[in-house]
């Protein structure tokens, strides 16, 4: 096994949880790392490591938060680094680490495709993608490409995970946990066959970001065939398109991708949905800062920092989309 990947996983964990609560388990692991880290990796190598049930934190929203122990998060990050080169990933899946700027290069491709005469668009995403992944299908997919029993031991525990909430334990019958370094990689690779099939079609432009799909067409018939074909794929895997996030029609009506609004002429600005998300995030940031008892000056500085980051993000998105 790659010791460098273990060092990277440890550094990643310390960086990710550097602002954790003072009584979080990360501080105990860091303080006693010379005692515990060697023991953890020895258990992993012997196939004896067991993931603890993560804590389920109810948020009152559609997606709850699942918090893994610090040691489990580190081990799963190491597994993700180990299998990244083993699991198949298609270039049209642009949220993986191989793509610059979180798929930003696809914005320029869309601008170019529109300039070449793409008149029809279909944009959709999977309703509750991670919640509806069939465990057995994902496990068979992983076993096709990963042979190491050490890695498979951790992955199997992750897929059939048990969560704890208020002292009660239960194992979800379907889906996988999103709050892990493994989930983006497994989620990307699981739809590899879909990416491969559509990327071979010369009469369409296809790109995927996580569970969001975008198709561009110059003619109507390829659009209809693509819709029928994707629905066939979803029927085999138990997925369905989200009705509120599905758009089909002419490009002149406009559509958004990665926060940029496009029409038939190309990119026109930041998408309305991205602006609304920005406004809601700004208000939530103010509320959280005041709830923590920060001074008005501290609240103002925190909001200004967020505004600066968002403005920089928006400028980079538009620059990429404008082919400059």
CSV table of C-alpha atoms in Angstrom, one decimal:
chain,number,residue,atom,x,y,z
A,1,UNK,CA,0.0,0.0,0.0
A,2,UNK,CA,1.1,3.6,-0.7
A,3,UNK,CA,2.5,5.3,2.4
A,4,UNK,CA,2.4,8.6,0.6
A,5,UNK,CA,-1.3,8.3,0.3
A,6,UNK,CA,-1.6,7.7,4.0
A,7,UNK,CA,0.4,10.9,4.7
A,8,UNK,CA,-1.9,12.8,2.3
A,9,UNK,CA,-5.0,11.4,4.0
A,10,UNK,CA,-3.7,12.4,7.4
A,11,UNK,CA,-2.8,15.9,6.3
A,12,UNK,CA,-6.2,16.2,4.6
A,13,UNK,CA,-8.0,15.2,7.8
A,14,UNK,CA,-6.1,17.8,9.9
A,15,UNK,CA,-6.9,20.5,7.4
A,16,UNK,CA,-10.6,19.6,7.0
A,17,UNK,CA,-11.2,19.6,10.7
A,18,UNK,CA,-9.0,22.4,11.8
A,19,UNK,CA,-12.0,24.4,13.0
A,20,UNK,CA,-13.8,21.5,14.7
A,21,UNK,CA,-15.4,21.9,18.1
A,22,UNK,CA,-13.0,21.9,21.1
A,23,UNK,CA,-14.4,18.5,22.2
A,24,UNK,CA,-14.3,16.8,18.8
A,25,UNK,CA,-12.3,13.6,18.5
A,26,UNK,CA,-9.9,15.1,16.0
A,27,UNK,CA,-8.0,16.8,18.8
A,28,UNK,CA,-7.5,13.6,20.7
A,29,UNK,CA,-6.3,11.8,17.6
A,30,UNK,CA,-3.9,14.7,16.8
A,31,UNK,CA,-2.5,14.8,20.3
A,32,UNK,CA,-2.0,11.1,20.5
A,33,UNK,CA,-1.1,10.5,16.8
A,34,UNK,CA,2.2,8.7,17.5
A,35,UNK,CA,0.2,6.2,19.6
A,36,UNK,CA,-2.9,5.7,17.5
A,37,UNK,CA,-1.9,6.2,13.8
A,38,UNK,CA,0.4,3.2,13.6
A,39,UNK,CA,-2.2,1.0,15.3
A,40,UNK,CA,-4.9,2.2,12.9
A,41,UNK,CA,-2.9,1.4,9.8
A,42,UNK,CA,-1.9,-1.9,11.2
A,43,UNK,CA,-5.5,-2.8,11.7
A,44,UNK,CA,-6.3,-1.7,8.1
A,45,UNK,CA,-3.5,-3.8,6.7
A,46,UNK,CA,-4.7,-6.9,8.7
A,47,UNK,CA,-8.3,-6.4,7.5
A,48,UNK,CA,-9.4,-5.9,11.1
A,49,UNK,CA,-10.4,-2.2,10.9
A,50,UNK,CA,-14.0,-1.5,11.6
A,51,UNK,CA,-15.8,1.7,10.7
A,52,UNK,CA,-17.8,3.1,13.7
A,53,UNK,CA,-21.4,4.2,13.1
A,54,UNK,CA,-21.4,7.8,12.1
A,55,UNK,CA,-23.6,10.3,13.9
A,56,UNK,CA,-26.7,11.5,12.0
A,57,UNK,CA,-27.4,15.2,12.6
A,58,UNK,CA,-30.9,16.3,11.7
A,59,UNK,CA,-30.8,19.7,9.9
A,60,UNK,CA,-34.5,20.1,9.3
A,61,UNK,CA,-33.8,20.2,5.5
A,62,UNK,CA,-33.9,17.6,2.8
A,63,UNK,CA,-30.4,16.3,3.4
A,64,UNK,CA,-29.2,15.5,6.9
A,65,UNK,CA,-25.5,15.6,8.0
A,66,UNK,CA,-23.6,12.4,8.7
A,67,UNK,CA,-20.4,12.9,10.7
A,68,UNK,CA,-17.8,10.1,10.7
A,69,UNK,CA,-15.2,9.7,13.4
A,70,UNK,CA,-11.8,11.4,12.6
A,71,UNK,CA,-10.1,8.0,12.2
A,72,UNK,CA,-12.7,6.7,9.9
A,73,UNK,CA,-12.7,9.8,7.8
A,74,UNK,CA,-8.9,9.5,7.4
A,75,UNK,CA,-9.1,5.8,6.4
A,76,UNK,CA,-11.8,6.4,3.8
A,77,UNK,CA,-9.8,9.3,2.4
A,78,UNK,CA,-6.8,7.0,2.0
A,79,UNK,CA,-9.1,4.4,0.3
A,80,UNK,CA,-10.3,7.1,-2.1
A,81,UNK,CA,-6.7,8.0,-3.0
A,82,UNK,CA,-5.9,4.3,-3.5
A,83,UNK,CA,-8.8,3.5,-5.8
A,84,UNK,CA,-8.8,6.7,-7.8
A,85,UNK,CA,-6.7,5.2,-10.5
A,86,UNK,CA,-8.5,1.8,-10.4
A,87,UNK,CA,-12.1,2.9,-10.9
A,88,UNK,CA,-13.1,4.0,-14.4
A,89,UNK,CA,-13.9,7.7,-14.8
A,90,UNK,CA,-15.0,9.2,-18.1
A,91,UNK,CA,-13.7,12.6,-19.2
A,92,UNK,CA,-17.2,13.9,-19.6
A,93,UNK,CA,-17.7,13.7,-15.8
A,94,UNK,CA,-16.2,17.0,-14.9
A,95,UNK,CA,-16.4,17.3,-11.1
A,96,UNK,CA,-13.5,14.9,-10.6
A,97,UNK,CA,-10.1,16.2,-9.6
A,98,UNK,CA,-8.7,15.8,-13.1
A,99,UNK,CA,-10.7,18.8,-14.3
A,100,UNK,CA,-9.5,22.3,-13.8
A,101,UNK,CA,-11.5,24.6,-11.6
A,102,UNK,CA,-14.3,22.1,-10.7
A,103,UNK,CA,-15.4,21.5,-14.3
A,104,UNK,CA,-14.8,25.1,-15.4
A,105,UNK,CA,-13.3,23.9,-18.7
A,106,UNK,CA,-16.8,22.7,-19.8
A,107,UNK,CA,-18.1,26.3,-19.8
A,108,UNK,CA,-15.8,27.1,-22.8
A,109,UNK,CA,-16.9,23.9,-24.5
A,110,UNK,CA,-20.5,24.9,-24.2
A,111,UNK,CA,-19.8,28.4,-25.6
A,112,UNK,CA,-18.1,26.8,-28.6
A,113,UNK,CA,-20.9,24.3,-29.1
A,114,UNK,CA,-23.5,27.1,-29.1
A,115,UNK,CA,-21.4,29.0,-31.7
A,116,UNK,CA,-21.4,25.9,-33.9
A,117,UNK,CA,-25.2,26.0,-34.1
A,118,UNK,CA,-26.5,24.0,-31.1
A,119,UNK,CA,-30.2,24.9,-31.0
A,120,UNK,CA,-31.7,22.4,-28.5
A,121,UNK,CA,-30.8,21.8,-24.9
A,122,UNK,CA,-31.8,19.2,-22.3
A,123,UNK,CA,-30.7,19.7,-18.7
A,124,UNK,CA,-31.7,17.4,-15.9
A,125,UNK,CA,-30.5,15.8,-12.7
A,126,UNK,CA,-31.2,12.7,-10.7
A,127,UNK,CA,-33.7,13.0,-7.9
A,128,UNK,CA,-31.8,12.1,-4.7
A,129,UNK,CA,-28.9,10.5,-6.5
A,130,UNK,CA,-26.9,9.3,-3.5
A,131,UNK,CA,-30.0,8.2,-1.6
A,132,UNK,CA,-31.2,6.0,-4.5
A,133,UNK,CA,-28.0,4.2,-5.4
A,134,UNK,CA,-28.6,0.5,-5.2
A,135,UNK,CA,-26.0,-1.0,-2.8
A,136,UNK,CA,-25.6,-4.3,-4.6
A,137,UNK,CA,-25.1,-2.7,-8.0
A,138,UNK,CA,-22.5,-0.3,-6.6
A,139,UNK,CA,-20.7,-3.2,-4.9
A,140,UNK,CA,-20.6,-5.3,-8.0
A,141,UNK,CA,-19.3,-2.3,-9.9
A,142,UNK,CA,-16.5,-1.7,-7.4
A,143,UNK,CA,-15.5,-5.4,-7.3
A,144,UNK,CA,-15.0,-5.4,-11.1
A,145,UNK,CA,-12.1,-3.0,-10.8
A,146,UNK,CA,-10.8,-3.2,-7.2
A,147,UNK,CA,-9.1,-6.5,-6.2
A,148,UNK,CA,-7.4,-5.7,-2.9
A,149,UNK,CA,-9.2,-7.3,0.1
A,150,UNK,CA,-7.9,-4.5,2.3
A,151,UNK,CA,-9.6,-1.8,0.2
A,152,UNK,CA,-12.7,-3.9,-0.4
A,153,UNK,CA,-13.1,-4.4,3.4
A,154,UNK,CA,-13.4,-0.7,4.0
A,155,UNK,CA,-15.6,0.0,0.9
A,156,UNK,CA,-18.0,-2.7,1.8
A,157,UNK,CA,-18.4,-1.3,5.3
A,158,UNK,CA,-18.9,2.1,3.9
A,159,UNK,CA,-21.6,1.0,1.4
A,160,UNK,CA,-23.6,-1.0,4.1
A,161,UNK,CA,-23.0,1.7,6.8
A,162,UNK,CA,-25.0,2.0,10.0
A,163,UNK,CA,-25.8,5.4,11.5
A,164,UNK,CA,-26.5,6.4,15.1
A,165,UNK,CA,-29.0,9.1,16.1
A,166,UNK,CA,-30.0,9.7,19.7
A,167,UNK,CA,-28.6,6.4,20.9
A,168,UNK,CA,-30.5,4.4,18.2
A,169,UNK,CA,-28.8,2.6,15.4
A,170,UNK,CA,-30.2,1.7,12.0
A,171,UNK,CA,-28.8,0.7,8.6
A,172,UNK,CA,-30.3,2.4,5.5
A,173,UNK,CA,-31.6,-0.1,3.0
A,174,UNK,CA,-30.7,1.9,0.0
A,175,UNK,CA,-28.3,4.7,-0.9
A,176,UNK,CA,-24.8,5.6,0.3
A,177,UNK,CA,-23.6,8.3,2.6
A,178,UNK,CA,-22.6,11.7,1.1
A,179,UNK,CA,-20.5,12.9,4.0
A,180,UNK,CA,-17.3,11.0,3.0
A,181,UNK,CA,-14.3,11.3,0.8
A,182,UNK,CA,-15.5,8.1,-1.0
A,183,UNK,CA,-18.9,9.4,-2.1
A,184,UNK,CA,-17.8,11.8,-4.9
A,185,UNK,CA,-15.5,9.2,-6.4
A,186,UNK,CA,-18.0,6.3,-6.2
A,187,UNK,CA,-20.8,8.5,-7.4
A,188,UNK,CA,-18.8,9.6,-10.4
A,189,UNK,CA,-17.6,6.1,-11.4
A,190,UNK,CA,-21.0,4.5,-10.9
A,191,UNK,CA,-22.4,6.4,-13.9
A,192,UNK,CA,-19.3,5.8,-16.0
A,193,UNK,CA,-21.2,3.5,-18.4
A,194,UNK,CA,-23.7,6.4,-19.0
A,195,UNK,CA,-20.8,8.9,-19.7
A,196,UNK,CA,-19.1,6.4,-22.0
A,197,UNK,CA,-22.2,5.7,-24.1
A,198,UNK,CA,-23.1,9.4,-24.6
A,199,UNK,CA,-19.5,10.5,-25.2
A,200,UNK,CA,-19.3,8.3,-28.2
A,201,UNK,CA,-22.2,10.0,-30.0
A,202,UNK,CA,-21.0,12.5,-32.5
A,203,UNK,CA,-24.3,14.3,-33.0
A,204,UNK,CA,-24.6,15.5,-29.4
A,205,UNK,CA,-22.6,17.5,-26.8
A,206,UNK,CA,-22.8,15.8,-23.4
A,207,UNK,CA,-21.3,16.7,-20.0
A,208,UNK,CA,-22.1,15.7,-16.4
A,209,UNK,CA,-21.3,17.4,-13.1
A,210,UNK,CA,-22.1,15.0,-10.2
A,211,UNK,CA,-25.7,14.1,-10.8
A,212,UNK,CA,-26.4,17.1,-13.2
A,213,UNK,CA,-26.6,16.3,-16.9
A,214,UNK,CA,-26.4,18.7,-19.9
A,215,UNK,CA,-27.0,17.8,-23.5
A,216,UNK,CA,-26.8,20.1,-26.5
A,217,UNK,CA,-28.1,19.2,-30.0
A,218,UNK,CA,-28.2,20.8,-33.4
A,219,UNK,CA,-31.3,18.8,-34.4
A,220,UNK,CA,-34.4,17.6,-32.5
A,221,UNK,CA,-34.3,13.8,-33.2
A,222,UNK,CA,-30.9,13.2,-31.4
A,223,UNK,CA,-32.5,15.0,-28.4
A,224,UNK,CA,-35.5,12.6,-28.4
A,225,UNK,CA,-33.2,9.6,-28.7
A,226,UNK,CA,-31.0,10.8,-25.9
A,227,UNK,CA,-34.0,11.3,-23.6
A,228,UNK,CA,-35.3,7.8,-24.3
A,229,UNK,CA,-31.8,6.3,-23.8
A,230,UNK,CA,-31.1,8.0,-20.5
A,231,UNK,CA,-34.5,7.0,-19.2
A,232,UNK,CA,-33.7,3.4,-20.1
A,233,UNK,CA,-30.5,3.6,-18.1
A,234,UNK,CA,-32.3,5.1,-15.1
A,235,UNK,CA,-35.0,2.3,-15.3
A,236,UNK,CA,-32.2,-0.3,-14.9
A,237,UNK,CA,-30.6,1.4,-11.9
A,238,UNK,CA,-33.7,2.7,-10.1
A,239,UNK,CA,-33.1,6.4,-10.8
A,240,UNK,CA,-35.4,9.1,-12.1
A,241,UNK,CA,-35.1,12.6,-13.4
A,242,UNK,CA,-35.9,15.4,-11.0
A,243,UNK,CA,-39.1,17.0,-12.4
A,244,UNK,CA,-38.3,20.5,-11.0
A,245,UNK,CA,-34.7,20.5,-12.3
A,246,UNK,CA,-35.4,19.2,-15.8
A,247,UNK,CA,-35.4,21.6,-18.8
A,248,UNK,CA,-35.8,20.8,-22.4
A,249,UNK,CA,-36.3,23.1,-25.4
A,250,UNK,CA,-34.5,25.6,-27.5
A,251,UNK,CA,-31.3,27.2,-26.4
A,252,UNK,CA,-32.6,30.7,-27.1
A,253,UNK,CA,-34.8,30.4,-24.0
A,254,UNK,CA,-31.7,30.1,-21.9
A,255,UNK,CA,-30.2,27.6,-19.5
A,256,UNK,CA,-27.7,27.6,-16.7
A,257,UNK,CA,-24.6,25.5,-16.1
A,258,UNK,CA,-22.2,25.8,-13.2
A,259,UNK,CA,-23.6,29.1,-12.2
A,260,UNK,CA,-23.4,30.7,-15.7
A,261,UNK,CA,-26.5,31.6,-17.8
A,262,UNK,CA,-26.4,30.8,-21.5
A,263,UNK,CA,-28.6,31.4,-24.4
A,264,UNK,CA,-28.3,30.7,-28.1
A,265,UNK,CA,-25.6,33.4,-28.5
A,266,UNK,CA,-23.4,32.1,-25.6
A,267,UNK,CA,-22.9,33.2,-22.0
A,268,UNK,CA,-24.8,36.2,-20.8
A,269,UNK,CA,-23.9,36.5,-17.1
A,270,UNK,CA,-24.3,34.7,-13.7
A,271,UNK,CA,-27.4,32.6,-13.6
A,272,UNK,CA,-30.4,33.8,-11.5
A,273,UNK,CA,-30.3,30.6,-9.4
A,274,UNK,CA,-26.6,31.2,-8.5
A,275,UNK,CA,-27.4,34.8,-7.5
A,276,UNK,CA,-30.3,33.6,-5.3
A,277,UNK,CA,-28.1,31.0,-3.6
A,278,UNK,CA,-25.5,33.7,-3.0
A,279,UNK,CA,-28.1,36.0,-1.4
A,280,UNK,CA,-29.4,33.2,0.8
A,281,UNK,CA,-25.9,32.1,1.8
A,282,UNK,CA,-25.0,35.7,2.7
A,283,UNK,CA,-28.1,36.1,5.0
A,284,UNK,CA,-27.4,32.7,6.6
A,285,UNK,CA,-23.8,33.7,7.3
A,286,UNK,CA,-24.9,36.9,9.0
A,287,UNK,CA,-27.4,35.0,11.1
A,288,UNK,CA,-24.8,32.4,12.2
A,289,UNK,CA,-22.2,35.1,13.1
A,290,UNK,CA,-24.7,37.0,15.2
A,291,UNK,CA,-26.0,33.8,16.9
A,292,UNK,CA,-22.4,33.1,17.9
A,293,UNK,CA,-22.2,36.5,19.6
A,294,UNK,CA,-19.7,38.1,17.2
A,295,UNK,CA,-19.5,41.9,17.2
A,296,UNK,CA,-21.0,43.9,14.3
A,297,UNK,CA,-17.5,44.6,13.0
A,298,UNK,CA,-16.6,40.9,13.0
A,299,UNK,CA,-19.9,40.1,11.2
A,300,UNK,CA,-19.2,42.8,8.6
A,301,UNK,CA,-15.7,41.4,8.0
A,302,UNK,CA,-16.9,37.9,7.6
A,303,UNK,CA,-19.6,38.9,5.1
A,304,UNK,CA,-17.1,41.0,3.2
A,305,UNK,CA,-14.7,38.0,2.9
A,306,UNK,CA,-17.5,35.9,1.6
A,307,UNK,CA,-18.5,38.6,-0.9
A,308,UNK,CA,-14.9,38.8,-2.1
A,309,UNK,CA,-14.7,35.0,-2.6
A,310,UNK,CA,-18.0,34.9,-4.4
A,311,UNK,CA,-17.1,37.8,-6.7
A,312,UNK,CA,-13.8,36.1,-7.6
A,313,UNK,CA,-15.6,32.8,-8.3
A,314,UNK,CA,-18.2,34.7,-10.5
A,315,UNK,CA,-15.4,36.4,-12.5
A,316,UNK,CA,-13.5,33.2,-13.0
A,317,UNK,CA,-16.7,31.4,-14.2
A,318,UNK,CA,-17.5,34.2,-16.7
A,319,UNK,CA,-13.9,34.4,-17.9
A,320,UNK,CA,-13.8,30.6,-18.6
A,321,UNK,CA,-17.2,30.8,-20.4
A,322,UNK,CA,-16.1,33.7,-22.6
A,323,UNK,CA,-13.1,31.7,-23.9
A,324,UNK,CA,-10.7,34.3,-22.6
